[in-house]
Amino acid sequence: MSQQQVDEETPLLQPAKQKKARTPLPWRQFSIILFLQLAEPLTSQVIAPFAPQLIRDIGITDGDETRVGYYVGLMVSLFFATQALTVLHWSRISDHIGRKPVILTGLFGLSISMYCFGLSRTFYGLVLSRALNGALNGNIGVIKSMMVELTDSTNLAQAYAYMPIAWSSGGAIGPLIGGSLSRPADRFPNIFGHSQFMKTYPYFLACAVPATFSLLAWVVTFLFLQETVPTRVTLWQLLKGKSREHSASLKGPVTSTGSTDSLSTEDTSQRAKAGGSKPLPLRSLLIPRVIIAAGNYAALSLFDIAFRAVQPVFFATPVELGGLGLDPPRIGNILAIYGVINGLFQIFFFADLHDRFGSKIIYSVSMAVAIPMVITLPILNAVARVQGLSLTVWAIVGLQLVLSMILNLAYSCVFIYIAAASPNQASLGATNGIAQLGVSIVRTIGPASATSTFSLSIQNPHHAWIVYYYMIALVCIGICTSLLLPRQLWKNTH
């Protein structure tokens, strides 16, 4: 080993390595992706304000008010349940035929399902509409894959910092649309009072707004969004390749004559190993680093959606039963303020924090603050019992929102880990699909389990802390899974 020569002219302190400059974001395409992301939170959140009344109107509960929550929860969970069945397949298909066709299909599905939802007059019609909504919507994982393909290691954190804009905006605008435009014949009799259609379908207008927005997003995607998958095949070629694979497995080993359109599992695997430019089969993606990244995403989402389900119920529950006793306008204002501030916080601070501390430290700290975030709930009730809605109570609510913003930093970090976990660039969609599959499953069970536990805790004073023990246990699961994440991101082959 040759040693570096040192003389009196050699500086004692070597100059620090210059930090790689951050690549500017491709704003034309990136802004289109942010625009497309609005479609899903709009369509999912617009039904929240009128869902209980809708269930009452269709008569499925036979006037039993205690069953309204059950059917509302079933309707909400159904979207994630059907999405869990299809999201991995959509993501894998996007690796072969391209991201753009899958996104177009998802937007079309969102639009049609929301129009159908507004026209449904039976519970089974609502169920079919929500099932269609979830089954055709594989855009979540696909859009994340596009974001990675449009960026590099220097600006990926900055790109993910903008993701909460769409979800925060959609989460705030969706309920506003649903609450304002449901039953328009009653709310705006001078405009819609003479419309028999609006009286027959009182929730169609509220559903038509996000449905029409999804159609507009479809047009924008079709005209302006550029494909990011460099080598693609048509859907017919993909299906033909799969059928050949199936027939070959039935006939036994044969000598390949080499059709370049065939996409059999074995052929795909060989090409991926040779050049790293072809999608890998699913079995080759189930490697430790993909499972670790997807497991952390699922653990984070399980706690987050459980807390988001309990939080408004806690705010609305009377103080004597263990809540805060707030009215709907105040709850809406709190959640709207949180959505706006959270989006701004992510935009202005996440990228710089990530450059300074890295993904592992930010993710670990974000998960750890979830414990005091849960503890603020019983503290709020205890203070409200003594002081009422005092300044101290609002200060603790503010602290809870700040802790929630810190928790949300974990999402951008785990997205970066998922992108780094992909074995190659061509399998990015399938990797995101695996991660989204786990999240869809936990989002199916998370809200119902959390709200049911909260109901149990307020029914019996001896069980008052069960819901908080449950959520702290979910945080502990997240903290334990975070220990498996490496300090340095996995090295990719793409």
CSV table of C-alpha atoms in Angstrom, one decimal:
chain,number,residue,atom,x,y,z
A,1,MET,CA,0.0,0.0,0.0
A,2,SER,CA,1.5,3.3,-1.1
A,3,GLN,CA,1.6,6.0,1.6
A,4,GLN,CA,0.8,9.6,0.9
A,5,GLN,CA,3.9,11.8,1.0
A,6,VAL,CA,3.8,14.5,3.6
A,7,ASP,CA,6.0,17.6,3.7
A,8,GLU,CA,5.9,21.0,5.2
A,9,GLU,CA,3.6,22.2,2.4
A,10,THR,CA,1.0,19.6,3.1
A,11,PRO,CA,-2.0,21.1,4.9
A,12,LEU,CA,-2.7,19.5,8.3
A,13,LEU,CA,-6.5,19.7,7.8
A,14,GLN,CA,-7.7,18.1,4.5
A,15,PRO,CA,-10.5,20.1,2.8
A,16,ALA,CA,-13.9,18.6,3.4
A,17,LYS,CA,-15.5,16.8,0.5
A,18,GLN,CA,-17.8,19.1,-1.3
A,19,LYS,CA,-21.4,18.2,-0.9
A,20,LYS,CA,-23.2,17.1,-4.1
A,21,ALA,CA,-25.5,19.9,-5.3
A,22,ARG,CA,-29.2,19.2,-5.2
A,23,THR,CA,-30.6,18.6,-8.7
A,24,PRO,CA,-33.6,20.9,-9.5
A,25,LEU,CA,-37.0,19.1,-9.5
A,26,PRO,CA,-38.6,18.5,-13.0
A,27,TRP,CA,-41.4,20.8,-12.1
A,28,ARG,CA,-43.5,20.4,-15.2
A,29,GLN,CA,-44.0,16.6,-14.7
A,30,PHE,CA,-43.7,16.8,-10.9
A,31,SER,CA,-46.6,19.3,-10.6
A,32,ILE,CA,-48.7,17.0,-12.8
A,33,ILE,CA,-48.1,14.2,-10.4
A,34,LEU,CA,-49.1,16.3,-7.4
A,35,PHE,CA,-52.2,17.3,-9.2
A,36,LEU,CA,-53.1,13.7,-9.9
A,37,GLN,CA,-52.6,12.8,-6.3
A,38,LEU,CA,-55.5,15.1,-5.3
A,39,ALA,CA,-58.0,12.7,-6.8
A,40,GLU,CA,-57.7,10.0,-4.2
A,41,PRO,CA,-58.1,12.0,-1.0
A,42,LEU,CA,-60.9,14.0,-2.6
A,43,THR,CA,-62.9,10.8,-3.5
A,44,SER,CA,-62.2,9.1,-0.2
A,45,GLN,CA,-62.8,12.0,2.1
A,46,VAL,CA,-65.8,13.6,0.4
A,47,ILE,CA,-68.2,11.0,1.8
A,48,ALA,CA,-67.1,11.5,5.5
A,49,PRO,CA,-69.5,14.3,6.4
A,50,PHE,CA,-72.7,12.7,5.0
A,51,ALA,CA,-71.9,8.9,5.3
A,52,PRO,CA,-73.9,8.5,8.6
A,53,GLN,CA,-77.0,10.3,7.2
A,54,LEU,CA,-76.7,8.4,3.9
A,55,ILE,CA,-76.8,5.1,5.8
A,56,ARG,CA,-79.9,6.3,7.7
A,57,ASP,CA,-81.6,7.4,4.5
A,58,ILE,CA,-81.3,4.1,2.7
A,59,GLY,CA,-82.9,2.3,5.6
A,60,ILE,CA,-80.4,-0.5,6.1
A,61,THR,CA,-80.4,0.0,9.9
A,62,ASP,CA,-84.2,-0.1,10.3
A,63,GLY,CA,-84.0,3.0,12.5
A,64,ASP,CA,-81.4,1.5,14.9
A,65,GLU,CA,-78.9,4.3,15.5
A,66,THR,CA,-76.4,2.0,17.1
A,67,ARG,CA,-75.9,0.2,13.8
A,68,VAL,CA,-75.1,3.3,11.8
A,69,GLY,CA,-71.4,3.3,12.8
A,70,TYR,CA,-71.1,-0.3,11.9
A,71,TYR,CA,-72.3,0.2,8.3
A,72,VAL,CA,-70.2,3.4,7.9
A,73,GLY,CA,-67.1,1.6,9.1
A,74,LEU,CA,-67.8,-1.3,6.7
A,75,MET,CA,-68.2,1.0,3.8
A,76,VAL,CA,-65.0,2.8,4.6
A,77,SER,CA,-63.0,-0.4,5.2
A,78,LEU,CA,-64.3,-2.0,2.0
A,79,PHE,CA,-62.2,0.4,-0.2
A,80,PHE,CA,-59.0,-0.7,1.5
A,81,ALA,CA,-60.0,-4.3,1.4
A,82,THR,CA,-60.6,-4.4,-2.3
A,83,GLN,CA,-57.5,-2.2,-2.9
A,84,ALA,CA,-55.4,-4.8,-1.0
A,85,LEU,CA,-56.6,-7.5,-3.4
A,86,THR,CA,-55.5,-5.6,-6.5
A,87,VAL,CA,-52.8,-2.9,-5.7
A,88,LEU,CA,-49.9,-5.3,-6.0
A,89,HIS,CA,-51.1,-6.5,-9.4
A,90,TRP,CA,-51.5,-3.0,-10.7
A,91,SER,CA,-48.0,-2.1,-9.6
A,92,ARG,CA,-46.5,-5.1,-11.2
A,93,ILE,CA,-48.4,-4.5,-14.4
A,94,SER,CA,-47.0,-0.9,-14.5
A,95,ASP,CA,-43.5,-2.3,-14.5
A,96,HIS,CA,-44.3,-4.0,-17.8
A,97,ILE,CA,-46.8,-1.8,-19.7
A,98,GLY,CA,-45.8,1.5,-18.2
A,99,ARG,CA,-47.1,3.8,-15.4
A,100,LYS,CA,-49.3,6.0,-17.6
A,101,PRO,CA,-51.8,3.3,-18.7
A,102,VAL,CA,-52.3,2.1,-15.1
A,103,ILE,CA,-52.8,5.7,-13.8
A,104,LEU,CA,-55.3,6.3,-16.5
A,105,THR,CA,-57.2,3.2,-15.6
A,106,GLY,CA,-57.2,4.2,-11.9
A,107,LEU,CA,-58.5,7.7,-12.6
A,108,PHE,CA,-61.2,6.3,-14.8
A,109,GLY,CA,-62.2,3.8,-12.0
A,110,LEU,CA,-62.3,6.6,-9.4
A,111,SER,CA,-64.5,8.7,-11.6
A,112,ILE,CA,-67.0,6.0,-12.6
A,113,SER,CA,-67.2,4.6,-9.0
A,114,MET,CA,-68.0,8.0,-7.5
A,115,TYR,CA,-70.7,8.7,-10.1
A,116,CYS,CA,-72.2,5.3,-9.2
A,117,PHE,CA,-71.9,6.0,-5.5
A,118,GLY,CA,-73.9,9.2,-5.9
A,119,LEU,CA,-76.6,7.3,-7.8
A,120,SER,CA,-76.8,4.4,-5.4
A,121,ARG,CA,-80.1,4.1,-3.4
A,122,THR,CA,-79.3,0.7,-1.7
A,123,PHE,CA,-76.6,-0.4,0.6
A,124,TYR,CA,-75.5,-3.1,-1.9
A,125,GLY,CA,-75.1,-0.3,-4.6
A,126,LEU,CA,-72.9,1.6,-2.2
A,127,VAL,CA,-70.9,-1.6,-1.5
A,128,LEU,CA,-70.4,-2.3,-5.2
A,129,SER,CA,-69.3,1.3,-5.9
A,130,ARG,CA,-66.8,1.3,-3.1
A,131,ALA,CA,-65.5,-2.1,-4.1
A,132,LEU,CA,-65.0,-0.8,-7.7
A,133,ASN,CA,-63.3,2.3,-6.3
A,134,GLY,CA,-60.7,0.2,-4.5
A,135,ALA,CA,-60.3,-2.5,-7.1
A,136,LEU,CA,-59.5,-0.2,-10.0
A,137,ASN,CA,-57.3,2.2,-8.0
A,138,GLY,CA,-53.7,1.1,-8.1
A,139,ASN,CA,-52.4,4.6,-8.4
A,140,ILE,CA,-50.8,5.0,-5.0
A,141,GLY,CA,-47.8,2.8,-5.5
A,142,VAL,CA,-47.5,3.6,-9.2
A,143,ILE,CA,-47.3,7.4,-8.5
A,144,LYS,CA,-44.6,6.8,-5.9
A,145,SER,CA,-42.7,4.8,-8.4
A,146,MET,CA,-42.9,7.7,-10.9
A,147,MET,CA,-41.6,10.1,-8.3
A,148,VAL,CA,-38.5,8.0,-7.8
A,149,GLU,CA,-38.0,7.7,-11.6
A,150,LEU,CA,-38.3,11.5,-12.0
A,151,THR,CA,-35.7,12.3,-9.3
A,152,ASP,CA,-32.3,11.2,-8.1
A,153,SER,CA,-30.6,10.7,-4.7
A,154,THR,CA,-30.0,14.5,-4.3
A,155,ASN,CA,-33.6,15.7,-4.7
A,156,LEU,CA,-35.7,12.6,-3.7
A,157,ALA,CA,-36.2,13.9,-0.1
A,158,GLN,CA,-37.3,17.2,-1.5
A,159,ALA,CA,-39.8,15.5,-3.8
A,160,TYR,CA,-41.3,13.5,-1.0
A,161,ALA,CA,-41.6,16.6,1.2
A,162,TYR,CA,-44.2,17.9,-1.3
A,163,MET,CA,-46.4,14.7,-1.1
A,164,PRO,CA,-48.4,15.9,2.0
A,165,ILE,CA,-49.7,18.9,-0.1
A,166,ALA,CA,-52.0,16.7,-2.1
A,167,TRP,CA,-53.2,14.7,0.9
A,168,SER,CA,-53.6,17.6,3.2
A,169,SER,CA,-55.4,19.7,0.6
A,170,GLY,CA,-57.7,16.8,-0.4
A,171,GLY,CA,-58.3,15.9,3.2
A,172,ALA,CA,-59.5,19.4,3.9
A,173,ILE,CA,-61.4,20.1,0.6
A,174,GLY,CA,-63.1,16.7,0.4
A,175,PRO,CA,-65.1,17.0,3.6
A,176,LEU,CA,-65.9,20.6,2.8
A,177,ILE,CA,-67.4,19.6,-0.6
A,178,GLY,CA,-69.3,16.6,1.0
A,179,GLY,CA,-70.7,18.7,3.8
A,180,SER,CA,-71.7,21.7,1.6
A,181,LEU,CA,-73.1,20.0,-1.4
A,182,SER,CA,-74.9,17.0,0.1
A,183,ARG,CA,-78.8,17.3,0.0
A,184,PRO,CA,-78.6,20.5,-2.2
A,185,ALA,CA,-82.4,20.7,-2.6
A,186,ASP,CA,-82.6,21.3,1.2
A,187,ARG,CA,-79.5,23.5,1.5
A,188,PHE,CA,-80.1,25.6,-1.6
A,189,PRO,CA,-83.8,25.5,-2.3
A,190,ASN,CA,-83.7,28.6,-4.6
A,191,ILE,CA,-81.3,26.8,-6.9
A,192,PHE,CA,-82.1,23.1,-6.6
A,193,GLY,CA,-85.4,23.1,-4.8
A,194,HIS,CA,-87.3,22.4,-8.1
A,195,SER,CA,-85.0,19.6,-9.3
A,196,GLN,CA,-86.6,16.2,-8.8
A,197,PHE,CA,-83.3,14.6,-9.7
A,198,MET,CA,-81.5,16.3,-6.8
A,199,LYS,CA,-84.3,15.2,-4.5
A,200,THR,CA,-84.1,11.6,-5.7
A,201,TYR,CA,-80.3,11.5,-5.5
A,202,PRO,CA,-79.5,14.0,-2.7
A,203,TYR,CA,-75.8,13.0,-2.6
A,204,PHE,CA,-75.0,12.9,-6.3
A,205,LEU,CA,-73.8,16.5,-6.5
A,206,ALA,CA,-71.3,16.0,-3.7
A,207,CYS,CA,-70.0,12.9,-5.4
A,208,ALA,CA,-70.0,14.4,-8.9
A,209,VAL,CA,-67.4,17.1,-8.0
A,210,PRO,CA,-64.6,14.7,-7.2
A,211,ALA,CA,-65.7,12.3,-10.0
A,212,THR,CA,-65.5,15.2,-12.5
A,213,PHE,CA,-62.1,16.2,-11.0
A,214,SER,CA,-60.9,12.6,-11.6
A,215,LEU,CA,-62.0,12.9,-15.3
A,216,LEU,CA,-60.1,16.2,-15.6
A,217,ALA,CA,-57.1,14.5,-14.1
A,218,TRP,CA,-57.5,11.7,-16.7
A,219,VAL,CA,-57.4,14.3,-19.5
A,220,VAL,CA,-54.3,16.0,-18.0
A,221,THR,CA,-52.6,12.6,-17.6
A,222,PHE,CA,-53.4,11.6,-21.2
A,223,LEU,CA,-52.2,14.8,-22.8
A,224,PHE,CA,-49.3,15.9,-20.7
A,225,LEU,CA,-47.9,13.2,-18.4
A,226,GLN,CA,-44.8,11.6,-19.8
A,227,GLU,CA,-44.0,7.9,-19.4
A,228,THR,CA,-41.1,7.0,-17.1
A,229,VAL,CA,-40.7,3.3,-17.9
A,230,PRO,CA,-38.1,3.1,-20.7
A,231,THR,CA,-38.9,-0.4,-22.0
A,232,ARG,CA,-42.5,-1.4,-22.2
A,233,VAL,CA,-44.7,-4.0,-23.8
A,234,THR,CA,-48.4,-3.9,-24.7
A,235,LEU,CA,-51.0,-5.5,-22.5
A,236,TRP,CA,-51.6,-8.1,-25.2
A,237,GLN,CA,-47.9,-9.0,-25.3
A,238,LEU,CA,-47.9,-9.2,-21.6
A,239,LEU,CA,-50.9,-11.6,-21.5
A,240,LYS,CA,-49.5,-13.6,-24.4
A,241,GLY,CA,-46.2,-14.0,-22.5
A,242,LYS,CA,-48.1,-15.2,-19.4
A,243,SER,CA,-50.1,-17.7,-21.4
A,244,ARG,CA,-46.9,-19.1,-22.9
A,245,GLU,CA,-45.4,-19.4,-19.5
A,246,HIS,CA,-48.5,-21.4,-18.4
A,247,SER,CA,-48.6,-23.7,-21.4
A,248,ALA,CA,-44.8,-24.3,-21.0
A,249,SER,CA,-45.4,-25.4,-17.4
A,250,LEU,CA,-48.1,-27.8,-18.6
A,251,LYS,CA,-46.0,-29.3,-21.4
A,252,GLY,CA,-42.8,-29.6,-19.5
A,253,PRO,CA,-39.3,-28.4,-20.4
A,254,VAL,CA,-39.0,-27.2,-24.0
A,255,THR,CA,-36.3,-25.5,-26.0
A,256,SER,CA,-36.9,-21.8,-26.3
A,257,THR,CA,-37.0,-20.4,-29.8
A,258,GLY,CA,-36.7,-16.9,-28.3
A,259,SER,CA,-39.6,-14.6,-28.8
A,260,THR,CA,-38.6,-11.2,-27.5
A,261,ASP,CA,-42.2,-10.5,-26.4
A,262,SER,CA,-42.4,-13.4,-24.1
A,263,LEU,CA,-42.4,-12.3,-20.4
A,264,SER,CA,-42.3,-15.7,-18.6
A,265,THR,CA,-41.1,-15.6,-15.1
A,266,GLU,CA,-37.9,-17.6,-15.8
A,267,ASP,CA,-37.0,-15.4,-18.8
A,268,THR,CA,-37.7,-12.2,-16.9
A,269,SER,CA,-35.5,-13.4,-14.1
A,270,GLN,CA,-32.6,-14.2,-16.4
A,271,ARG,CA,-32.8,-10.8,-18.1
A,272,ALA,CA,-32.9,-9.1,-14.7
A,273,LYS,CA,-29.8,-10.9,-13.6
A,274,ALA,CA,-28.1,-10.1,-16.9
A,275,GLY,CA,-28.9,-6.5,-17.2
A,276,GLY,CA,-30.9,-5.4,-14.2
A,277,SER,CA,-33.3,-3.7,-16.6
A,278,LYS,CA,-36.3,-6.1,-16.6
A,279,PRO,CA,-38.9,-6.6,-13.9
A,280,LEU,CA,-38.1,-9.4,-11.5
A,281,PRO,CA,-40.7,-12.1,-10.6
A,282,LEU,CA,-42.6,-11.6,-7.3
A,283,ARG,CA,-40.6,-14.3,-5.5
A,284,SER,CA,-37.3,-12.5,-6.2
A,285,LEU,CA,-38.7,-9.4,-4.7
A,286,LEU,CA,-39.5,-10.9,-1.3
A,287,ILE,CA,-36.0,-10.3,0.0
A,288,PRO,CA,-35.2,-9.0,3.6
A,289,ARG,CA,-34.8,-5.4,2.7
A,290,VAL,CA,-38.1,-5.2,0.8
A,291,ILE,CA,-39.9,-6.9,3.7
A,292,ILE,CA,-38.2,-4.6,6.3
A,293,ALA,CA,-39.1,-1.5,4.4
A,294,ALA,CA,-42.7,-2.6,3.7
A,295,GLY,CA,-43.1,-3.8,7.3
A,296,ASN,CA,-42.1,-0.4,8.6
A,297,TYR,CA,-44.5,1.3,6.3
A,298,ALA,CA,-47.3,-1.0,7.5
A,299,ALA,CA,-46.5,-0.5,11.1
A,300,LEU,CA,-46.4,3.3,10.7
A,301,SER,CA,-49.7,3.3,8.8
A,302,LEU,CA,-51.4,1.0,11.3
A,303,PHE,CA,-50.8,3.4,14.2
A,304,ASP,CA,-51.4,6.5,12.2
A,305,ILE,CA,-54.8,5.4,10.9
A,306,ALA,CA,-55.8,4.1,14.3
A,307,PHE,CA,-55.0,7.5,15.9
A,308,ARG,CA,-56.7,9.4,13.1
A,309,ALA,CA,-59.8,7.3,13.6
A,310,VAL,CA,-59.9,7.8,17.4
A,311,GLN,CA,-58.9,11.5,17.4
A,312,PRO,CA,-62.2,13.1,16.1
A,313,VAL,CA,-64.3,10.6,18.1
A,314,PHE,CA,-62.3,11.6,21.2
A,315,PHE,CA,-62.9,15.3,20.4
A,316,ALA,CA,-66.6,14.8,20.0
A,317,THR,CA,-67.1,12.5,23.0
A,318,PRO,CA,-68.5,14.4,26.1
A,319,VAL,CA,-66.0,15.2,28.8
A,320,GLU,CA,-67.7,13.1,31.4
A,321,LEU,CA,-67.3,10.0,29.1
A,322,GLY,CA,-63.6,10.6,28.6
A,323,GLY,CA,-63.5,12.9,25.6
A,324,LEU,CA,-63.3,16.7,25.0
A,325,GLY,CA,-66.9,17.5,24.1
A,326,LEU,CA,-66.2,19.7,21.0
A,327,ASP,CA,-68.8,20.4,18.4
A,328,PRO,CA,-68.3,19.5,14.7
A,329,PRO,CA,-67.2,23.0,13.5
A,330,ARG,CA,-64.4,23.1,16.1
A,331,ILE,CA,-63.3,19.6,15.2
A,332,GLY,CA,-63.2,20.6,11.5
A,333,ASN,CA,-61.2,23.7,12.2
A,334,ILE,CA,-58.6,21.8,14.2
A,335,LEU,CA,-58.2,19.2,11.5
A,336,ALA,CA,-58.1,21.8,8.7
A,337,ILE,CA,-55.5,23.9,10.6
A,338,TYR,CA,-53.4,20.7,11.1
A,339,GLY,CA,-53.7,19.8,7.4
A,340,VAL,CA,-52.4,23.2,6.2
A,341,ILE,CA,-49.6,23.6,8.8
A,342,ASN,CA,-48.5,20.0,8.3
A,343,GLY,CA,-48.2,20.5,4.5
A,344,LEU,CA,-46.2,23.7,4.9
A,345,PHE,CA,-43.9,22.1,7.6
A,346,GLN,CA,-43.1,19.2,5.3
A,347,ILE,CA,-42.3,21.4,2.4
A,348,PHE,CA,-40.0,23.9,4.1
A,349,PHE,CA,-38.3,21.6,6.6
A,350,PHE,CA,-38.2,17.9,5.6
A,351,ALA,CA,-35.5,18.1,2.9
A,352,ASP,CA,-33.1,20.1,5.0
A,353,LEU,CA,-33.7,17.9,8.1
A,354,HIS,CA,-33.1,14.8,5.9
A,355,ASP,CA,-29.9,16.2,4.5
A,356,ARG,CA,-28.6,16.9,8.0
A,357,PHE,CA,-29.8,13.8,10.0
A,358,GLY,CA,-30.6,11.1,7.4
A,359,SER,CA,-33.6,8.8,7.1
A,360,LYS,CA,-32.9,6.5,10.0
A,361,ILE,CA,-32.7,9.2,12.8
A,362,ILE,CA,-35.7,11.2,11.5
A,363,TYR,CA,-37.8,8.0,11.2
A,364,SER,CA,-36.8,6.8,14.7
A,365,VAL,CA,-37.5,10.1,16.4
A,366,SER,CA,-40.8,10.4,14.5
A,367,MET,CA,-42.0,7.0,15.8
A,368,ALA,CA,-40.9,7.8,19.3
A,369,VAL,CA,-42.9,11.0,19.5
A,370,ALA,CA,-46.1,8.9,18.9
A,371,ILE,CA,-46.0,7.8,22.6
A,372,PRO,CA,-46.4,11.4,24.0
A,373,MET,CA,-48.9,12.1,21.3
A,374,VAL,CA,-51.1,9.3,22.6
A,375,ILE,CA,-50.7,10.4,26.2
A,376,THR,CA,-52.0,13.9,25.3
A,377,LEU,CA,-55.5,12.3,24.9
A,378,PRO,CA,-56.1,11.3,28.6
A,379,ILE,CA,-54.3,14.4,29.8
A,380,LEU,CA,-56.7,16.6,27.7
A,381,ASN,CA,-59.7,14.9,29.3
A,382,ALA,CA,-58.2,15.2,32.8
A,383,VAL,CA,-57.5,18.9,32.4
A,384,ALA,CA,-60.9,19.5,30.8
A,385,ARG,CA,-62.7,17.9,33.7
A,386,VAL,CA,-61.1,20.4,36.1
A,387,GLN,CA,-60.8,23.5,34.0
A,388,GLY,CA,-63.2,23.1,31.1
A,389,LEU,CA,-62.0,24.3,27.7
A,390,SER,CA,-59.3,26.5,29.1
A,391,LEU,CA,-56.2,27.9,27.5
A,392,THR,CA,-54.3,24.9,28.9
A,393,VAL,CA,-56.5,22.5,27.0
A,394,TRP,CA,-55.9,24.4,23.7
A,395,ALA,CA,-52.2,24.5,24.4
A,396,ILE,CA,-52.2,20.7,24.8
A,397,VAL,CA,-54.2,20.4,21.6
A,398,GLY,CA,-51.6,22.5,19.9
A,399,LEU,CA,-48.8,20.3,21.3
A,400,GLN,CA,-50.7,17.2,19.9
A,401,LEU,CA,-50.8,18.7,16.5
A,402,VAL,CA,-47.0,19.6,16.6
A,403,LEU,CA,-46.3,16.0,17.6
A,404,SER,CA,-48.5,14.8,14.7
A,405,MET,CA,-46.5,16.9,12.3
A,406,ILE,CA,-43.3,15.3,13.5
A,407,LEU,CA,-44.8,11.8,13.2
A,408,ASN,CA,-45.7,12.6,9.5
A,409,LEU,CA,-42.0,13.1,8.7
A,410,ALA,CA,-41.7,9.3,9.0
A,411,TYR,CA,-43.8,8.8,5.9
A,412,SER,CA,-41.3,10.6,3.6
A,413,CYS,CA,-38.4,8.6,5.2
A,414,VAL,CA,-40.1,5.2,4.8
A,415,PHE,CA,-40.9,6.1,1.1
A,416,ILE,CA,-37.2,6.7,0.6
A,417,TYR,CA,-36.4,3.3,2.2
A,418,ILE,CA,-38.9,1.6,0.0
A,419,ALA,CA,-37.4,3.1,-3.1
A,420,ALA,CA,-33.9,2.1,-2.0
A,421,ALA,CA,-35.1,-1.5,-1.2
A,422,SER,CA,-36.1,-2.2,-4.8
A,423,PRO,CA,-33.7,-4.7,-6.3
A,424,ASN,CA,-33.6,-2.9,-9.6
A,425,GLN,CA,-35.2,0.1,-11.4
A,426,ALA,CA,-37.5,-2.1,-13.4
A,427,SER,CA,-39.0,-3.6,-10.3
A,428,LEU,CA,-39.8,-0.3,-8.6
A,429,GLY,CA,-43.5,-0.5,-9.2
A,430,ALA,CA,-43.8,-4.1,-7.9
A,431,THR,CA,-41.8,-3.1,-4.8
A,432,ASN,CA,-44.1,-0.2,-4.1
A,433,GLY,CA,-47.0,-2.5,-4.7
A,434,ILE,CA,-45.8,-5.0,-2.1
A,435,ALA,CA,-45.5,-2.1,0.4
A,436,GLN,CA,-48.9,-0.7,-0.5
A,437,LEU,CA,-50.5,-4.2,-0.1
A,438,GLY,CA,-49.5,-4.4,3.5
A,439,VAL,CA,-50.7,-0.9,4.2
A,440,SER,CA,-54.1,-1.6,2.6
A,441,ILE,CA,-54.5,-4.6,4.8
A,442,VAL,CA,-53.7,-2.7,8.0
A,443,ARG,CA,-55.9,0.2,6.9
A,444,THR,CA,-58.8,-2.3,6.6
A,445,ILE,CA,-58.5,-3.4,10.2
A,446,GLY,CA,-57.0,-0.3,11.9
A,447,PRO,CA,-59.9,2.1,12.1
A,448,ALA,CA,-62.5,-0.5,13.2
A,449,SER,CA,-60.2,-2.0,15.8
A,450,ALA,CA,-59.2,1.4,17.3
A,451,THR,CA,-62.7,2.9,17.4
A,452,SER,CA,-64.1,-0.4,18.9
A,453,THR,CA,-61.5,-0.3,21.6
A,454,PHE,CA,-62.4,3.4,22.3
A,455,SER,CA,-66.0,2.5,22.6
A,456,LEU,CA,-65.1,-0.3,25.1
A,457,SER,CA,-63.0,2.1,27.1
A,458,ILE,CA,-65.8,4.7,27.6
A,459,GLN,CA,-68.4,2.1,28.4
A,460,ASN,CA,-66.7,0.9,31.5
A,461,PRO,CA,-64.6,3.3,33.8
A,462,HIS,CA,-62.4,0.4,34.8
A,463,HIS,CA,-61.4,0.0,31.1
A,464,ALA,CA,-60.8,3.7,30.5
A,465,TRP,CA,-57.2,3.3,29.5
A,466,ILE,CA,-57.6,0.3,27.2
A,467,VAL,CA,-57.6,2.3,24.0
A,468,TYR,CA,-54.4,4.2,25.1
A,469,TYR,CA,-52.7,0.9,26.0
A,470,TYR,CA,-53.7,-0.4,22.6
A,471,MET,CA,-52.3,2.6,20.7
A,472,ILE,CA,-49.1,2.6,22.7
A,473,ALA,CA,-48.7,-1.1,21.9
A,474,LEU,CA,-49.0,-0.2,18.2
A,475,VAL,CA,-46.3,2.5,18.6
A,476,CYS,CA,-44.0,-0.1,20.3
A,477,ILE,CA,-44.5,-2.4,17.3
A,478,GLY,CA,-43.4,0.5,15.0
A,479,ILE,CA,-40.4,1.3,17.2
A,480,CYS,CA,-39.3,-2.4,17.2
A,481,THR,CA,-39.6,-2.7,13.4
A,482,SER,CA,-37.6,0.6,13.0
A,483,LEU,CA,-34.6,-1.0,14.6
A,484,LEU,CA,-34.3,-3.2,11.6
A,485,LEU,CA,-33.8,-0.3,9.3
A,486,PRO,CA,-30.1,0.4,8.4
A,487,ARG,CA,-28.5,3.7,9.1
A,488,GLN,CA,-27.3,3.9,5.5
A,489,LEU,CA,-29.7,3.3,2.7
A,490,TRP,CA,-29.4,0.0,0.9
A,491,LYS,CA,-27.2,0.1,-2.2
A,492,ASN,CA,-29.3,-0.4,-5.4
A,493,THR,CA,-28.4,-1.9,-8.6
A,494,HIS,CA,-30.4,0.6,-10.7
